[in-house]
Amino acid sequence: MNSKRKKIIADFTQNPVTAQAYANIALIKYWGKRSVELNLPAVGSISLTLDALKTTTTLQFDESLESDTLHLDHRNVAGKPLERITQFLDTAVQTGDRPKAKIVSSNSFPTGAGLASSASGFAALAVAVNEAMNLHLTKEELSILARQGSGSAARSIYGGFAEMMCGTSLDDDQDDFAIQLEDESYWDLRLLIAVTSTDKKETGSTEGMVRTAKSSPFYTGWVESQQADLDEMRRAIKKKNFAKVGELTEHSCFKMHGLAMSGRPPLLYWNGATTEMIHTIWNLRTKGTAAYITMDAGPQVKVLCQPGNSELVKQAMLSVKGVKQIIEAKPGPGAAIVTDNQIKVKNS
Ligand code: DP6
């Protein structure tokens, strides 16, 4: 990858480049890093990309700019989010004197509230910088690049089911990329997202992971038990065994949240509506409706179900006090360049 990146500066375009990417939901969760500096995961993970959570990003390198600029969801953004993007572009381009960039990005969903905006955001940016700088990266190289922005972004390069691989080296990231398990047309499922708060989360995933690894007595058990969950989930997806996929999804989610709660100080991402929703879905299940819960670093509850049950599950979710909105998602496509209103999948 490095040799390809060396010649890019002569080659880059100053024309705007637009990319789209979709957030993903981890069915087997990523939580913990073996290197914070290189953003290397401590565990593998398995996800489903979602069609309803889309980020559209336009990137334009411009030699007349003095610094990078970020316009996110119709607002100019400075500070940490912009620094993270500058660092990402520096890593991608691998030269100190790259042209500065103007980035205009928008999400079709609330940003920073645990709906994986960093996953779709960095996947879209990786695809855009690849195009603008003529890097000619493969999917795996794109996934490595996206991962440097945010671990979960590595999976959003792909549509459908993806698995993030976890290497062992502490100073090399060439084994830490995602692969596609099945594409978005493989299995018609629904993921219903109950938005219970649109506030920005108090403790971001990165900080939460670091705290958990440092202070939870359960952290070693979490890391050691992950491989078995990944193996089982891969098999369940292959067999389209919905009950098994659902049961494993809930198990991984509650194991991650239990782990986070066991940190010092404890990390609790839930609010009252989150807890109420858990009971509502479990109650529905005892009455025979197959629906399974998952949650990330925020208070939103995501419920996995089959298309025939989605209306019934949605109505039950809407009955929970504090639910602001239900977003219904299907398996979504991978990150791609947008050209003349047509999506051209790059590097397939
Ligand atoms: C709970 O990918 O946001 O959503 O690599 O530090 O940017 P960084 O973390 P991030 O973490 C996602 C955590 C999670 C579970 C998951 O998506 O696997």
XYZ file of C-alpha atoms and ligand atoms in Angstrom:
366
model
C 0.000 0.000 0.000
C 2.809 2.416 0.884
C 4.497 2.258 -2.509
C 1.204 3.079 -4.225
C 0.700 6.090 -2.017
C 4.071 7.698 -2.710
C 3.232 9.055 -6.160
C -0.177 10.435 -5.336
C 0.539 14.086 -4.864
C 1.330 14.616 -8.542
C -1.853 12.797 -9.385
C -4.570 14.286 -7.216
C -7.685 16.043 -8.457
C -8.910 19.405 -7.191
C -12.412 18.525 -8.388
C -14.915 17.692 -5.665
C -15.417 13.971 -5.084
C -18.548 12.624 -3.394
C -18.858 9.297 -1.615
C -21.645 7.583 0.282
C -21.365 5.025 3.035
C -23.808 3.384 5.393
C -23.446 2.786 9.104
C -23.376 -0.764 10.356
C -24.641 -2.477 13.460
C -22.278 -4.895 15.178
C -23.947 -8.233 15.875
C -20.758 -9.417 17.570
C -19.326 -6.297 19.176
C -15.934 -4.656 18.909
C -14.883 -3.262 22.279
C -11.241 -2.781 23.302
C -8.000 -1.941 21.507
C -4.646 -3.673 21.476
C -3.078 -0.405 20.314
C -4.761 2.944 20.848
C -2.122 4.733 18.784
C -2.676 2.623 15.649
C -6.331 1.949 16.450
C -5.897 -1.814 16.410
C -8.864 -3.801 17.781
C -8.395 -6.263 20.628
C -11.150 -8.488 19.207
C -12.749 -9.285 15.848
C -16.378 -8.353 15.202
C -19.277 -9.130 12.840
C -21.705 -6.533 11.519
C -24.637 -5.823 9.249
C -24.522 -2.662 7.104
C -27.795 -0.670 7.224
C -29.470 1.083 4.302
C -31.256 3.727 6.408
C -28.167 5.234 8.043
C -26.348 7.013 5.259
C -23.481 9.507 5.225
C -22.781 11.542 2.109
C -19.404 13.266 2.015
C -17.901 15.609 -0.547
C -14.144 16.058 -0.372
C -12.276 18.692 -2.314
C -8.540 19.182 -2.131
C -7.662 22.792 -2.776
C -4.106 24.148 -2.859
C -5.307 27.643 -1.994
C -6.698 26.531 1.410
C -4.591 27.147 4.514
C -6.223 24.461 6.620
C -8.790 21.692 6.350
C -12.419 22.686 6.867
C -15.373 20.553 7.926
C -19.022 21.324 7.365
C -21.097 18.632 9.069
C -24.876 18.504 8.942
C -25.067 22.160 7.769
C -22.689 23.515 10.414
C -19.030 24.470 10.387
C -17.199 22.235 12.820
C -13.805 22.912 14.418
C -11.953 21.394 17.384
C -11.667 17.637 17.984
C -13.829 16.337 15.088
C -11.841 18.441 12.601
C -8.515 17.406 14.176
C -9.558 13.758 13.809
C -10.248 14.310 10.117
C -6.990 16.198 9.527
C -5.107 13.353 11.184
C -6.994 10.833 9.049
C -6.154 12.674 5.800
C -2.494 13.008 6.852
C -2.375 9.247 7.440
C -4.125 8.504 4.158
C -1.935 10.748 2.056
C 1.267 10.096 4.029
C 2.978 13.396 3.415
C 3.161 16.499 5.514
C 2.661 18.884 2.600
C -0.580 17.593 1.132
C -3.112 20.136 -0.169
C -5.725 21.068 2.413
C -9.244 19.788 2.041
C -12.770 21.091 2.237
C -15.146 18.438 3.549
C -18.900 18.745 3.458
C -20.713 15.845 5.072
C -24.265 15.047 6.062
C -25.912 12.168 7.870
C -29.450 10.930 7.298
C -29.654 10.304 11.078
C -28.641 11.986 14.407
C -24.837 12.368 14.632
C -22.852 11.155 17.643
C -25.720 9.582 19.582
C -24.596 5.988 19.272
C -25.844 5.464 15.739
C -22.400 4.751 14.321
C -21.885 8.033 12.463
C -18.126 7.536 12.743
C -18.454 4.202 10.892
C -20.252 5.613 7.853
C -18.321 8.902 8.126
C -14.823 7.430 7.922
C -15.834 4.782 5.375
C -17.173 7.538 3.092
C -14.063 9.657 3.645
C -11.738 6.711 2.914
C -13.509 6.055 -0.393
C -13.471 9.774 -1.252
C -9.760 10.277 -0.502
C -8.937 7.121 -2.465
C -10.674 8.628 -5.485
C -9.404 12.201 -5.093
C -5.795 11.120 -4.572
C -5.870 8.278 -7.120
C -4.641 5.808 -4.534
C -6.141 2.740 -6.273
C -6.628 0.936 -2.962
C -8.203 -2.526 -2.865
C -11.249 -3.119 -0.647
C -9.023 -4.522 2.077
C -6.687 -1.540 1.898
C -9.707 0.778 2.001
C -10.905 -1.099 5.068
C -7.505 -0.660 6.762
C -7.621 3.047 5.944
C -11.188 3.458 7.251
C -10.195 1.615 10.432
C -7.531 4.218 11.124
C -10.375 6.734 11.443
C -12.696 4.511 13.464
C -12.627 0.764 14.101
C -16.229 0.155 13.080
C -15.703 2.085 9.805
C -13.572 -0.778 8.490
C -16.792 -2.860 8.232
C -18.834 -0.161 6.442
C -16.675 -0.514 3.318
C -18.858 -3.555 2.586
C -22.559 -4.098 2.115
C -24.406 -6.839 4.001
C -22.566 -8.901 6.611
C -18.906 -8.088 7.292
C -16.314 -9.497 9.637
C -13.521 -7.408 11.085
C -10.363 -9.454 11.419
C -8.096 -8.935 14.391
C -4.339 -9.235 13.997
C -1.834 -9.896 16.772
C 0.980 -7.412 16.102
C 1.234 -4.308 18.260
C 2.977 -2.182 15.648
C 1.599 -3.397 12.320
C -1.978 -3.137 11.067
C -1.861 -5.121 7.855
C -4.018 -7.955 9.277
C -6.638 -5.604 10.734
C -9.206 -5.194 7.986
C -12.749 -6.332 7.387
C -13.981 -8.786 4.779
C -17.455 -9.337 3.398
C -19.237 -12.466 4.625
C -22.427 -12.021 2.578
C -23.707 -9.143 0.471
C -26.839 -7.068 1.120
C -29.084 -9.252 -1.027
C -28.274 -12.439 0.919
C -30.926 -12.240 3.650
C -33.892 -9.911 3.980
C -33.843 -8.793 7.612
C -35.026 -5.691 9.456
C -33.289 -3.644 12.085
C -35.591 -1.243 13.915
C -33.830 1.572 15.718
C -35.590 3.322 18.587
C -34.101 6.784 19.027
C -34.515 7.549 22.733
C -32.193 10.565 22.838
C -30.495 12.800 20.284
C -28.011 14.224 22.789
C -24.321 13.684 22.116
C -23.003 10.813 24.228
C -20.997 11.733 27.304
C -18.291 9.104 26.917
C -17.233 8.222 23.387
C -16.395 4.655 22.362
C -12.626 5.227 22.303
C -12.526 6.612 25.834
C -14.975 3.972 27.027
C -12.873 1.154 25.612
C -9.684 2.466 27.181
C -11.347 2.843 30.575
C -12.872 -0.630 30.437
C -9.605 -2.298 29.458
C -7.774 -0.538 32.294
C -10.259 -1.107 35.073
C -12.702 -3.968 34.470
C -11.865 -7.290 36.112
C -13.855 -8.953 33.285
C -11.808 -7.590 30.377
C -9.622 -10.669 29.879
C -12.719 -12.880 29.825
C -14.294 -10.603 27.218
C -11.280 -10.860 24.898
C -10.841 -14.604 25.415
C -14.493 -15.482 24.777
C -14.831 -13.462 21.562
C -13.519 -16.055 19.111
C -16.215 -18.588 20.053
C -18.932 -15.962 19.496
C -17.473 -15.027 16.108
C -17.288 -18.659 15.001
C -20.865 -19.347 16.089
C -22.196 -16.198 14.446
C -20.468 -16.975 11.144
C -22.077 -20.448 11.167
C -25.517 -19.078 12.090
C -25.380 -16.528 9.236
C -24.329 -19.265 6.796
C -27.343 -21.368 7.843
C -29.686 -18.342 7.973
C -30.606 -19.501 11.473
C -32.449 -16.387 12.658
C -33.019 -17.490 16.261
C -29.327 -18.293 16.647
C -28.203 -15.002 15.055
C -30.600 -13.146 17.373
C -29.536 -14.992 20.507
C -25.830 -14.440 19.762
C -26.481 -10.766 18.949
C -28.121 -10.198 22.343
C -25.435 -12.176 24.128
C -22.602 -10.111 22.635
C -24.458 -6.856 23.327
C -25.157 -7.592 26.986
C -21.649 -8.969 27.483
C -20.222 -5.681 26.122
C -22.521 -3.503 28.218
C -21.897 -5.634 31.335
C -18.189 -5.168 30.712
C -18.587 -1.394 30.332
C -20.663 -1.246 33.525
C -17.920 -3.091 35.404
C -15.347 -0.360 34.654
C -14.242 2.218 37.223
C -16.013 4.578 37.135
C -18.820 2.502 35.599
C -20.049 3.265 32.101
C -23.780 3.095 31.581
C -24.979 4.106 28.130
C -28.677 3.452 28.795
C -31.501 5.744 29.846
C -34.911 4.850 31.267
C -36.467 4.247 27.854
C -33.611 1.902 26.935
C -34.387 -0.332 29.920
C -38.121 -0.188 29.284
C -37.523 -1.201 25.675
C -35.488 -4.238 26.714
C -38.429 -5.507 28.796
C -40.909 -4.723 26.018
C -38.970 -6.772 23.478
C -38.339 -9.659 25.857
C -42.038 -9.667 26.693
C -42.882 -9.786 22.992
C -40.561 -12.745 22.611
C -42.190 -14.735 25.396
C -45.408 -14.296 23.400
C -43.791 -15.843 20.328
C -42.392 -12.951 18.251
C -38.758 -13.460 17.323
C -37.085 -10.092 17.986
C -33.651 -9.480 19.479
C -31.988 -6.460 21.010
C -28.649 -4.811 20.461
C -27.217 -1.497 21.679
C -23.980 0.406 21.155
C -22.270 3.263 22.960
C -25.499 5.210 23.345
C -29.077 4.865 24.618
C -30.704 3.864 21.309
C -32.145 0.370 21.131
C -31.837 -1.613 17.918
C -34.116 -4.570 17.384
C -33.404 -7.301 14.852
C -36.437 -9.031 13.372
C -37.750 -10.637 10.210
C -39.719 -8.588 7.637
C -43.049 -10.262 8.439
C -42.843 -9.168 12.087
C -41.490 -5.664 11.617
C -44.832 -3.818 11.837
C -45.839 -5.607 15.041
C -42.408 -5.023 16.604
C -42.461 -1.371 15.551
C -45.842 -0.803 17.209
C -44.583 -2.388 20.437
C -41.482 -0.175 20.331
C -43.551 2.958 19.735
C -45.546 2.192 22.891
C -42.453 2.768 25.048
C -42.462 6.198 26.671
C -39.494 8.337 25.624
C -39.147 6.898 22.122
C -38.691 9.843 19.755
C -38.498 8.035 16.463
C -38.219 4.570 14.957
C -35.855 4.152 12.015
C -36.435 1.020 9.964
C -33.382 -0.366 8.191
C -32.665 -3.235 5.813
C -29.275 -4.670 4.876
C -27.460 -1.867 3.071
C -24.766 -1.530 0.395
C -21.049 -0.860 0.715
C -19.296 2.497 0.491
C -19.133 3.928 -3.005
C -18.341 6.994 -5.088
C -21.333 8.947 -6.336
C -21.040 10.148 -9.935
C -23.788 11.982 -11.801
C -26.403 10.594 -9.432
C -25.175 7.087 -10.104
C -23.275 5.055 -7.603
C -20.138 3.548 -8.998
C -18.694 0.854 -6.749
C -14.942 1.320 -6.624
C -12.260 -1.325 -6.443
C -14.599 -4.297 -6.580
C -20.084 -0.194 20.630
O -15.640 2.197 16.027
O -16.686 4.029 17.388
O -20.295 0.486 18.371
O -12.367 2.664 16.862
O -12.480 4.108 18.878
O -13.542 4.863 16.744
P -13.161 3.692 17.607
O -14.501 3.030 18.091
P -15.869 2.795 17.338
O -16.495 1.714 18.328
C -17.643 1.024 18.069
C -18.093 0.345 19.300
C -19.472 -0.248 19.234
C -19.426 -1.703 18.824
C -19.149 -1.987 17.363
O -19.558 -1.205 16.491
O -18.561 -3.043 17.095
